[in-house]
Amino acid sequence: MSEETKKPGGLSRRDFVKGAAAVASLAIGGAALTGRPAEAAWGDLPQKWDQTADVVIIGSGFAGLAAALEARSAGSDVLVIEKMPVHGGNSVINGGDFAAAGNKFQKEQGINDSPDLMYKDMLKAGSYLNHPELARIVADQSLAALEWSENFVGAQFTRLNFHGGHSVKRSVQTVNASGSELVNKMMAKARALGVKFEMRTKLVRLIADKEGRIAGIEVLKGYRFPNEKTGKPAFIKASKAVVLGAGGFSNDVRLRQVHDPRLTDKFDSTNHPGATGEALLAACTAGAMDVQMDWIQLGPWTSPDEKGFGHVPLFCERLVGYGPMIDPGTGKRFFKETGNRKERADAIIVIGHPVLIMGDSYAVTKQVFPNALKKGMEAGAIKKFDTLEEVAKAYNIPADKFLAEISRWNSFVEKKKDADFDTMIFPEAKPTATAPFYVARLWPRVHHTMGGLVIDKNAQVIGFDFKPVKGLYAAGEVTGGVHGAVRLGSVAMTDCVVFGRIAGTNAAKEKPWS
Ligand code: ADP
């Protein structure tokens, strides 16, 4: 055991980890979750490795793929494993919005922005719980990350959007309004550069040597999610490093309830089914520290009338600042439409029933991506009405109160000043007055887990001794601290690409351990 792993009071990091793992196994069955006794966390190298790569990456979303591209470009031999049958995780189904301070669309539209302002917005939304040095890196490198996604990866971004909680419009959206534009181009580029991919291969354990350095991983090959009895065990050696880009745990009801007991299976999630936390727990079992696990974000813009992420988020988020959100029980507005996700989701949950977002034909035509509108309408989640009276009737809203409230909202839009909730009303917004009117119901769903592994500015995972866990990097939603209490919309892509690139670059610089 090296001197540096000694802890005050004579406890070594190894003892500390064993103790922590034992506590974890008592609390949540940690050993059962990783399929291994906690004592096997350190020192137990396999007799024979089945496979070797310089850098082994877990997860094929934005974070894992950005890491893969950088590590490969730096000359490393790179293997990406993915437990699902298809690549992309949540990244491939997200809305394709990427926050970048000072981007060319902002310049064209005369919008002043800066990394400083983005950093301030992130900290304000995050209730100042963000690890400042990490948030600072995301804001400072946001534009470079976008330009890399365009110029190196070849993804196309074509519009500028607003997301609640940002002080300006700063989110550029992919040409197809989906993260698939970036993910699929990252995959193609990675394949062209010689990155190897293995689908249906699930990380079950990180393997550390006697000093706690991560030497490789244990996987199940041919794994068929979610059947834990499937797959054949194998050992993969990571000569340089392992990078975790395994995403969050929004669909892991057991783990999310450990941290926020309110989030029972009654709350749906927007995430892909594989958004479960076993990779994060495997890292903790190997000595990684976690942070802010109980900050779990609900998206306020999902609809109970469609499944998963759906189309309504793209409808709702484009309409805030152009059209009102209404509580059908009272016929009145109830919260700042351009508030951040947590504020809005909390306000809806307090009301206790689905609320409405609406826009008239001017707002919808100007703002909403036509395909999102079409698909939302086909799914029956977005409805069209010729008059406001019909809207009131369809949602059982007290008509007189509703009509008075729309007049009041329209007077605010004309003055560009919301005297009730201080919603940001955009310069081009017009009164909600031109038929037809489009309406969707909203009820929050679990969307993003802000907590996760502690990393430093080099994307190295930090252990219980506050030192980097050698050979282990992480980026994206599997990490914690970047966003603090609340992740702002469209900063996930930025975070994943910025820290994925840092993780891949630094993993490739590691000296092979044998
Ligand atoms: P991020 O946005 O942070 O990149 P994503 O959800 O887009 O996260 O991608 C994470 C990917 O990691 C998903 O495709 C998910 O299936 C994969 N993944 C999660 N856990 C494991 C695991 N234990 N083994 C292999 N892949 C995993």
Coordinates of C-alpha atoms and ligand atoms in Angstrom, one line a residue:
M1 CA 0.0 0.0 0.0
S2 CA 1.5 3.3 -1.0
E3 CA 2.0 6.1 1.5
E4 CA -0.3 8.4 -0.3
T5 CA -3.3 6.1 0.3
K6 CA -3.0 6.4 4.1
K7 CA -5.8 8.3 5.7
P8 CA -5.6 10.3 9.0
G9 CA -6.2 8.0 11.9
G10 CA -4.4 5.1 10.2
L11 CA -7.2 4.2 7.9
S12 CA -6.0 3.5 4.4
R13 CA -8.2 4.3 1.4
R14 CA -8.6 0.6 0.8
D15 CA -9.9 0.0 4.4
F16 CA -12.1 3.1 3.9
V17 CA -13.5 1.8 0.6
K18 CA -14.2 -1.6 2.1
G19 CA -16.1 0.0 5.0
A20 CA -18.0 2.2 2.7
A21 CA -18.9 -0.7 0.4
A22 CA -20.0 -2.7 3.4
V23 CA -22.3 0.1 4.5
A24 CA -23.6 0.5 0.9
S25 CA -24.3 -3.2 0.7
L26 CA -26.3 -3.0 4.0
A27 CA -28.3 0.0 2.8
I28 CA -29.1 -0.9 -0.8
G29 CA -27.7 -4.3 -1.4
G30 CA -24.5 -2.9 -3.0
A31 CA -22.8 -6.3 -3.5
A32 CA -25.9 -7.7 -5.2
L33 CA -26.0 -4.6 -7.5
T34 CA -22.5 -5.1 -8.8
G35 CA -22.8 -8.9 -8.6
R36 CA -19.6 -9.1 -6.5
P37 CA -18.6 -9.2 -2.9
A38 CA -17.3 -5.7 -1.8
E39 CA -14.0 -7.3 -0.7
A40 CA -13.2 -8.0 -4.3
A41 CA -13.0 -4.3 -5.2
W42 CA -9.2 -4.0 -5.0
G43 CA -6.3 -6.2 -5.8
D44 CA -8.1 -9.1 -7.5
L45 CA -6.7 -9.0 -11.0
P46 CA -8.0 -11.8 -13.3
Q47 CA -5.6 -14.6 -14.2
K48 CA -6.3 -13.8 -17.9
W49 CA -7.7 -10.8 -19.7
D50 CA -10.0 -11.7 -22.6
Q51 CA -9.4 -8.5 -24.5
T52 CA -7.3 -5.4 -24.2
A53 CA -7.6 -1.7 -25.3
D54 CA -5.6 1.4 -24.3
V55 CA -8.8 3.3 -23.4
V56 CA -12.0 1.5 -22.5
I57 CA -15.1 3.7 -22.6
I58 CA -18.4 2.8 -21.0
G59 CA -21.4 4.3 -22.8
S60 CA -22.1 5.5 -26.4
G61 CA -23.9 8.8 -25.7
F62 CA -22.4 12.3 -26.2
A63 CA -19.9 12.0 -23.3
G64 CA -18.6 8.5 -24.2
L65 CA -18.4 9.3 -27.9
A66 CA -16.6 12.7 -27.4
A67 CA -14.1 10.8 -25.2
A68 CA -13.7 8.1 -27.8
L69 CA -13.0 10.6 -30.6
E70 CA -10.4 12.5 -28.6
A71 CA -8.6 9.4 -27.3
R72 CA -8.5 7.9 -30.7
S73 CA -7.3 11.1 -32.3
A74 CA -4.5 11.1 -29.8
G75 CA -3.4 7.7 -31.1
S76 CA -4.9 5.4 -28.5
D77 CA -6.5 2.1 -29.2
V78 CA -10.2 2.7 -28.1
L79 CA -13.0 0.3 -27.3
V80 CA -16.5 1.6 -26.5
I81 CA -18.9 -0.8 -24.7
E82 CA -22.6 -0.3 -24.7
K83 CA -25.1 -2.4 -22.7
M84 CA -28.1 -1.7 -25.0
P85 CA -28.6 -3.2 -28.4
V86 CA -28.4 0.3 -29.9
H87 CA -26.0 3.2 -29.4
G88 CA -26.8 6.6 -28.2
G89 CA -28.5 6.4 -24.8
N90 CA -30.4 9.5 -23.9
S91 CA -28.2 11.6 -26.2
V92 CA -29.8 10.1 -29.3
I93 CA -33.4 11.0 -28.1
N94 CA -32.7 14.4 -26.7
G95 CA -33.9 17.6 -28.4
G96 CA -30.6 18.5 -29.9
D97 CA -30.1 21.9 -28.1
F98 CA -26.5 22.9 -27.3
A99 CA -25.8 26.0 -25.1
A100 CA -22.8 27.9 -26.4
A101 CA -22.0 31.4 -25.2
G102 CA -21.1 33.8 -28.1
N103 CA -22.2 31.6 -31.0
K104 CA -22.7 32.9 -34.5
F105 CA -26.5 32.9 -34.4
Q106 CA -26.4 35.1 -31.4
K107 CA -24.1 37.5 -33.2
E108 CA -26.4 37.5 -36.3
Q109 CA -29.3 38.4 -34.0
G110 CA -27.4 41.1 -32.1
I111 CA -27.6 39.1 -28.8
N112 CA -24.8 39.9 -26.4
D113 CA -23.5 36.9 -24.5
S114 CA -20.4 35.7 -22.8
P115 CA -19.0 32.7 -20.9
D116 CA -19.2 34.8 -17.8
L117 CA -23.0 35.3 -18.2
M118 CA -23.5 31.6 -19.0
Y119 CA -21.5 30.7 -15.9
K120 CA -23.6 33.0 -13.8
D121 CA -26.8 31.5 -15.2
M122 CA -25.6 28.0 -14.4
L123 CA -24.7 28.9 -10.8
K124 CA -28.0 30.8 -10.2
A125 CA -30.1 27.8 -11.5
G126 CA -27.9 25.4 -9.6
S127 CA -28.5 27.3 -6.3
Y128 CA -24.7 27.8 -6.1
L129 CA -24.2 24.1 -5.3
N130 CA -22.3 23.7 -8.6
H131 CA -18.6 22.9 -8.3
P132 CA -17.5 26.3 -9.6
E133 CA -14.4 25.2 -11.4
L134 CA -16.4 22.6 -13.3
A135 CA -19.2 25.0 -14.3
R136 CA -16.6 27.5 -15.3
I137 CA -14.9 25.0 -17.7
V138 CA -18.3 24.2 -19.3
A139 CA -19.1 27.8 -19.9
D140 CA -15.6 28.8 -21.0
Q141 CA -15.3 25.9 -23.5
S142 CA -19.0 25.9 -24.6
L143 CA -18.3 27.7 -27.9
A144 CA -15.2 25.6 -28.7
A145 CA -17.2 22.4 -28.0
L146 CA -19.9 23.5 -30.4
E147 CA -17.4 24.4 -33.1
W148 CA -15.7 21.0 -32.7
S149 CA -19.1 19.3 -33.1
E150 CA -19.7 21.3 -36.3
N151 CA -16.2 21.3 -37.8
F152 CA -14.6 18.1 -36.6
V153 CA -17.7 15.9 -36.2
G154 CA -19.7 17.5 -39.0
A155 CA -23.0 18.0 -37.2
Q156 CA -25.3 20.7 -38.4
F157 CA -27.0 23.3 -36.2
T158 CA -29.5 25.6 -37.7
R159 CA -31.5 27.6 -35.2
L160 CA -31.2 29.6 -32.0
N161 CA -33.5 28.8 -29.1
F162 CA -34.3 30.0 -25.6
H163 CA -34.4 27.7 -22.6
G164 CA -35.9 28.7 -19.2
G165 CA -33.4 30.0 -16.7
H166 CA -30.9 31.3 -19.3
S167 CA -30.7 35.1 -19.5
V168 CA -30.5 35.1 -23.3
K169 CA -31.2 32.9 -26.2
R170 CA -28.0 30.9 -26.4
S171 CA -29.0 27.3 -27.4
V172 CA -28.4 26.2 -31.0
Q173 CA -30.4 23.3 -32.2
T174 CA -29.4 20.5 -34.6
V175 CA -31.0 20.5 -38.0
N176 CA -33.3 17.7 -37.2
A177 CA -34.2 18.9 -33.7
S178 CA -32.7 15.8 -32.2
G179 CA -29.4 14.7 -30.5
S180 CA -29.3 12.0 -33.1
E181 CA -27.7 14.4 -35.6
L182 CA -24.7 14.7 -33.4
V183 CA -24.6 11.2 -32.0
N184 CA -24.9 9.5 -35.4
K185 CA -22.2 11.7 -36.9
M186 CA -19.9 11.1 -33.8
M187 CA -20.5 7.3 -34.3
A188 CA -19.7 7.5 -38.0
K189 CA -16.5 9.6 -37.4
A190 CA -15.4 7.3 -34.6
R191 CA -15.9 4.2 -36.7
A192 CA -14.0 5.9 -39.6
L193 CA -11.1 6.6 -37.2
G194 CA -11.0 3.0 -36.0
V195 CA -12.8 3.1 -32.6
K196 CA -14.2 -0.3 -31.8
F197 CA -17.7 -0.7 -30.5
E198 CA -19.4 -3.6 -28.7
M199 CA -23.1 -3.4 -28.1
R200 CA -24.9 -5.6 -25.6
T201 CA -21.8 -5.5 -23.4
K202 CA -22.5 -4.4 -19.9
L203 CA -20.0 -3.1 -17.3
V204 CA -20.6 -5.0 -14.0
R205 CA -17.3 -4.3 -12.1
L206 CA -14.3 -2.0 -12.3
I207 CA -11.1 -4.0 -11.5
A208 CA -8.5 -2.3 -9.5
D209 CA -5.0 -3.5 -8.6
K210 CA -3.6 -3.6 -5.1
E211 CA -2.9 0.2 -5.1
G212 CA -6.5 1.0 -6.2
R213 CA -5.5 1.8 -9.8
I214 CA -8.2 0.8 -12.3
A215 CA -6.7 -1.9 -14.5
G216 CA -9.8 -3.0 -16.4
I217 CA -13.4 -4.1 -16.2
E218 CA -15.6 -7.1 -15.9
V219 CA -18.4 -7.2 -18.4
L220 CA -21.3 -9.4 -19.5
K221 CA -21.1 -9.9 -23.3
G222 CA -24.3 -10.7 -25.2
Y223 CA -26.3 -9.1 -22.4
R224 CA -30.0 -8.6 -23.1
F225 CA -31.3 -5.6 -21.2
P226 CA -33.0 -5.8 -18.7
N227 CA -32.5 -9.6 -18.1
E228 CA -29.8 -9.9 -15.5
K229 CA -29.5 -13.6 -16.1
T230 CA -28.2 -13.0 -19.7
G231 CA -24.6 -12.4 -20.9
K232 CA -21.3 -14.2 -20.6
P233 CA -18.7 -12.8 -18.2
A234 CA -15.4 -11.5 -19.7
F235 CA -12.5 -9.4 -18.5
I236 CA -11.3 -6.4 -20.5
K237 CA -7.9 -4.8 -19.7
A238 CA -7.6 -1.0 -20.0
S239 CA -3.9 -0.4 -20.5
K240 CA -4.2 3.3 -20.0
A241 CA -7.6 4.1 -18.5
V242 CA -11.4 3.5 -18.2
V243 CA -13.7 6.4 -19.1
L244 CA -17.3 6.3 -17.7
G245 CA -19.8 8.0 -19.9
A246 CA -22.6 5.8 -18.6
G247 CA -25.3 8.5 -18.2
G248 CA -27.7 9.1 -15.3
F249 CA -30.1 7.0 -13.3
S250 CA -33.5 8.5 -14.0
N251 CA -35.0 5.1 -14.8
D252 CA -33.5 3.4 -11.8
V253 CA -36.5 3.6 -9.4
R254 CA -34.7 1.8 -6.6
L255 CA -31.6 4.0 -6.7
R256 CA -33.5 7.3 -7.2
Q257 CA -35.7 6.4 -4.3
V258 CA -32.7 5.9 -2.0
H259 CA -31.9 9.6 -2.7
D260 CA -35.4 11.1 -3.2
P261 CA -38.0 8.8 -1.7
R262 CA -40.8 10.7 -3.4
L263 CA -39.8 9.5 -6.8
T264 CA -41.7 6.2 -6.8
D265 CA -42.6 4.3 -9.9
K266 CA -45.6 6.6 -10.2
F267 CA -43.3 9.1 -11.8
D268 CA -42.5 8.3 -15.4
S269 CA -39.2 9.3 -16.9
T270 CA -38.2 10.9 -20.2
N271 CA -35.1 8.7 -20.4
H272 CA -34.2 5.7 -22.4
P273 CA -34.8 2.4 -20.5
G274 CA -31.1 1.8 -19.8
A275 CA -30.7 5.0 -17.7
T276 CA -29.9 2.9 -14.6
G277 CA -27.1 3.5 -12.1
E278 CA -25.1 0.3 -11.9
A279 CA -22.0 1.8 -13.6
L280 CA -22.0 4.7 -11.1
L281 CA -22.3 2.2 -8.2
A282 CA -19.6 0.0 -9.6
A283 CA -17.3 3.1 -9.5
C284 CA -18.3 3.8 -5.9
T285 CA -17.5 0.2 -5.0
A286 CA -14.1 0.7 -6.5
G287 CA -13.4 3.8 -4.4
A288 CA -15.1 6.7 -6.3
M289 CA -16.9 9.4 -4.3
D290 CA -20.4 10.5 -5.3
V291 CA -22.1 13.9 -4.8
Q292 CA -25.5 15.6 -4.8
M293 CA -27.3 12.4 -5.7
D294 CA -30.6 13.7 -4.3
W295 CA -30.9 16.5 -6.9
I296 CA -33.0 14.8 -9.4
Q297 CA -34.6 17.0 -12.0
L298 CA -38.2 16.7 -13.3
G299 CA -38.9 18.1 -16.7
P300 CA -41.9 20.5 -16.5
W301 CA -42.7 20.2 -20.2
T302 CA -43.6 16.6 -20.7
S303 CA -47.2 15.6 -21.5
P304 CA -49.3 12.9 -19.8
D305 CA -50.8 12.3 -23.2
E306 CA -47.7 10.7 -24.8
K307 CA -44.9 8.4 -23.6
G308 CA -41.2 9.0 -22.9
F309 CA -39.7 12.4 -23.9
G310 CA -42.3 12.8 -26.6
H311 CA -42.9 15.9 -28.8
V312 CA -44.6 18.3 -26.3
P313 CA -41.3 19.4 -24.7
L314 CA -40.2 20.8 -28.1
F315 CA -43.6 22.5 -28.4
C316 CA -43.7 23.9 -24.8
E317 CA -40.1 25.1 -24.7
R318 CA -40.4 27.0 -27.9
L319 CA -43.6 28.7 -26.7
V320 CA -42.5 30.0 -23.3
G321 CA -42.2 33.7 -23.6
Y322 CA -44.6 33.7 -26.5
G323 CA -47.7 32.1 -25.0
P324 CA -49.2 31.5 -21.5
M325 CA -49.2 28.4 -19.2
I326 CA -52.6 28.0 -17.6
D327 CA -54.0 26.1 -14.7
P328 CA -57.3 24.7 -16.1
G329 CA -58.7 24.5 -12.5
T330 CA -58.6 28.3 -12.1
G331 CA -58.3 29.5 -15.7
K332 CA -55.3 31.6 -14.6
R333 CA -51.6 31.6 -15.1
F334 CA -49.7 30.3 -12.1
F335 CA -45.9 30.7 -12.7
K336 CA -43.2 32.4 -14.7
E337 CA -43.2 30.5 -18.0
T338 CA -39.5 31.2 -18.6
G339 CA -38.5 30.0 -15.1
N340 CA -36.1 27.2 -14.7
R341 CA -37.1 23.5 -14.8
K342 CA -37.2 22.9 -11.1
E343 CA -39.2 26.0 -10.3
R344 CA -41.8 25.1 -13.0
A345 CA -42.0 21.4 -12.2
D346 CA -42.4 22.2 -8.5
A347 CA -45.2 24.7 -9.3
I348 CA -47.1 22.1 -11.4
I349 CA -46.7 19.4 -8.7
V350 CA -48.1 21.8 -6.1
I351 CA -51.2 22.4 -8.3
G352 CA -51.6 18.6 -8.3
H353 CA -53.0 18.1 -11.8
P354 CA -51.8 18.7 -15.4
V355 CA -51.6 22.3 -16.6
L356 CA -51.7 23.7 -20.1
I357 CA -49.3 25.5 -22.4
M358 CA -50.8 27.3 -25.3
G359 CA -49.8 29.4 -28.4
D360 CA -51.7 31.0 -31.2
S361 CA -51.1 30.4 -34.8
Y362 CA -48.5 33.2 -35.0
A363 CA -46.4 31.9 -32.1
V364 CA -46.6 28.3 -33.1
T365 CA -45.8 28.9 -36.8
K366 CA -42.9 31.2 -35.8
Q367 CA -41.5 29.0 -33.0
V368 CA -42.3 25.4 -33.2
F369 CA -40.4 22.9 -35.3
P370 CA -43.0 21.7 -37.9
N371 CA -42.2 18.0 -37.4
A372 CA -42.6 18.3 -33.6
L373 CA -46.0 19.9 -34.1
K374 CA -47.1 17.3 -36.6
K375 CA -46.0 14.4 -34.5
G376 CA -47.4 15.8 -31.3
M377 CA -50.7 16.3 -33.0
E378 CA -50.7 12.8 -34.5
A379 CA -50.0 11.4 -31.0
G380 CA -53.0 13.4 -29.7
A381 CA -50.8 15.3 -27.3
I382 CA -51.1 18.7 -29.0
K383 CA -54.6 19.8 -29.9
K384 CA -55.9 22.6 -32.3
F385 CA -58.9 24.9 -31.6
D386 CA -60.6 27.6 -33.6
T387 CA -61.6 29.7 -30.6
L388 CA -60.6 30.4 -27.0
E389 CA -64.1 29.3 -25.9
E390 CA -63.5 25.9 -27.5
V391 CA -60.2 25.6 -25.5
A392 CA -62.1 26.4 -22.3
K393 CA -64.7 23.8 -23.1
A394 CA -62.3 21.1 -24.0
Y395 CA -60.3 21.4 -20.8
N396 CA -63.2 22.2 -18.5
I397 CA -61.7 25.7 -17.7
P398 CA -63.9 28.4 -16.1
A399 CA -64.4 30.3 -19.4
D400 CA -64.9 33.9 -18.0
K401 CA -61.8 33.7 -15.9
F402 CA -59.8 32.1 -18.7
L403 CA -60.8 34.8 -21.3
A404 CA -60.0 37.6 -18.8
E405 CA -56.6 36.0 -18.1
I406 CA -55.7 35.8 -21.8
S407 CA -56.6 39.5 -22.1
R408 CA -54.4 40.3 -19.2
W409 CA -51.5 38.2 -20.6
N410 CA -52.0 40.0 -24.0
S411 CA -51.7 43.4 -22.3
F412 CA -48.4 42.2 -20.8
V413 CA -47.2 41.0 -24.2
E414 CA -48.0 44.4 -25.7
K415 CA -46.0 46.2 -23.0
K416 CA -43.3 43.5 -23.0
K417 CA -43.6 43.4 -19.2
D418 CA -45.3 40.7 -17.2
A419 CA -46.5 42.4 -14.0
D420 CA -47.7 39.1 -12.5
F421 CA -44.7 36.6 -12.8
D422 CA -42.0 38.6 -14.6
T423 CA -41.9 36.1 -17.5
M424 CA -39.3 37.1 -20.1
I425 CA -41.5 38.2 -23.0
F426 CA -39.5 38.1 -26.3
P427 CA -39.3 41.2 -28.5
E428 CA -41.1 39.4 -31.4
A429 CA -43.9 38.0 -29.2
K430 CA -47.5 39.0 -30.1
P431 CA -50.7 38.7 -28.2
T432 CA -52.3 35.3 -28.1
A433 CA -55.1 36.2 -30.4
T434 CA -54.8 34.7 -33.9
A435 CA -56.7 31.4 -34.5
P436 CA -56.1 28.5 -34.5
F437 CA -54.9 28.0 -31.0
Y438 CA -52.7 25.0 -30.1
V439 CA -52.7 23.5 -26.6
A440 CA -50.9 20.7 -24.8
R441 CA -51.3 19.3 -21.3
L442 CA -48.2 19.2 -19.0
W443 CA -47.2 16.9 -16.2
P444 CA -43.5 16.5 -15.0
R445 CA -41.4 13.5 -15.6
V446 CA -38.0 12.5 -14.1
H447 CA -35.5 13.8 -16.6
H448 CA -31.9 14.3 -15.3
T449 CA -29.9 13.2 -12.3
M450 CA -27.6 16.1 -11.4
G451 CA -25.7 14.0 -8.9
G452 CA -23.0 11.5 -9.7
L453 CA -19.3 10.9 -9.5
V454 CA -17.0 13.6 -8.3
I455 CA -14.5 14.7 -10.9
D456 CA -11.8 17.3 -11.1
K457 CA -11.1 19.7 -13.9
N458 CA -9.2 17.0 -15.7
A459 CA -12.3 14.7 -15.6
Q460 CA -10.5 12.3 -13.3
V461 CA -12.8 10.6 -10.8
I462 CA -12.1 11.6 -7.2
G463 CA -12.0 8.9 -4.5
F464 CA -12.9 8.9 -0.8
D465 CA -9.4 10.2 0.0
F466 CA -10.0 13.3 -2.1
K467 CA -7.4 12.1 -4.6
P468 CA -7.9 11.0 -8.2
V469 CA -8.7 7.3 -8.6
K470 CA -5.9 6.3 -10.9
G471 CA -6.9 5.2 -14.4
L472 CA -10.5 6.3 -14.0
Y473 CA -12.2 9.2 -15.8
A474 CA -15.8 10.2 -16.2
A475 CA -17.9 12.7 -18.1
G476 CA -21.6 13.6 -18.7
E477 CA -24.6 12.7 -16.6
V478 CA -22.7 10.0 -14.7
T479 CA -20.8 12.8 -13.0
G480 CA -22.1 15.3 -10.4
G481 CA -21.3 18.8 -9.4
V482 CA -21.3 20.6 -12.8
H483 CA -25.0 21.6 -12.5
G484 CA -25.6 21.8 -8.8
A485 CA -29.3 21.7 -7.9
V486 CA -30.7 22.4 -11.4
R487 CA -29.3 21.7 -14.8
L488 CA -30.3 24.4 -17.3
G489 CA -31.9 23.1 -20.5
S490 CA -29.4 22.6 -23.3
V491 CA -26.3 22.5 -21.0
A492 CA -26.3 18.7 -21.0
M493 CA -24.9 18.6 -24.5
T494 CA -22.3 21.2 -23.7
D495 CA -21.3 19.4 -20.5
C496 CA -21.0 16.0 -22.2
V497 CA -19.0 17.3 -25.1
V498 CA -16.7 19.5 -23.0
F499 CA -15.9 17.0 -20.4
G500 CA -16.0 14.0 -22.7
R501 CA -13.3 15.6 -24.8
I502 CA -11.3 16.4 -21.6
A503 CA -11.7 12.8 -20.4
G504 CA -10.7 11.3 -23.7
T505 CA -7.6 13.6 -24.1
N506 CA -6.4 12.9 -20.6
A507 CA -7.1 9.1 -20.7
A508 CA -5.0 8.9 -23.8
K509 CA -2.1 10.6 -22.0
E510 CA -1.9 8.0 -19.2
K511 CA 1.1 5.8 -19.2
P512 CA 0.2 2.1 -19.8
W513 CA 0.2 0.3 -16.4
S514 CA 1.9 -2.8 -17.7
Ligands
ADP1 P1 -24.6 11.1 -21.5 O1 -25.6 12.1 -21.9 O2 -24.0 11.4 -20.2 O3 -23.6 10.8 -22.6 P2 -26.3 8.9 -22.3 O4 -27.5 8.4 -21.6 O5 -26.5 9.6 -23.6 O6 -25.4 9.7 -21.3 O7 -25.4 7.6 -22.7 C1 -25.0 6.7 -21.7 C2 -24.9 5.3 -22.3 O8 -24.2 4.5 -21.4 C3 -26.2 4.7 -22.6 O9 -26.3 4.3 -23.9 C4 -26.3 3.5 -21.6 O10 -27.1 2.4 -22.2 C5 -24.9 3.2 -21.4 N1 -24.6 2.5 -20.2 C6 -25.1 2.7 -18.9 N2 -24.7 1.8 -18.0 C7 -23.9 1.0 -18.7 C8 -23.2 -0.2 -18.3 N3 -23.3 -0.7 -17.1 N4 -22.5 -0.9 -19.3 C9 -22.5 -0.4 -20.6 N5 -23.1 0.7 -21.0 C10 -23.9 1.4 -20.1

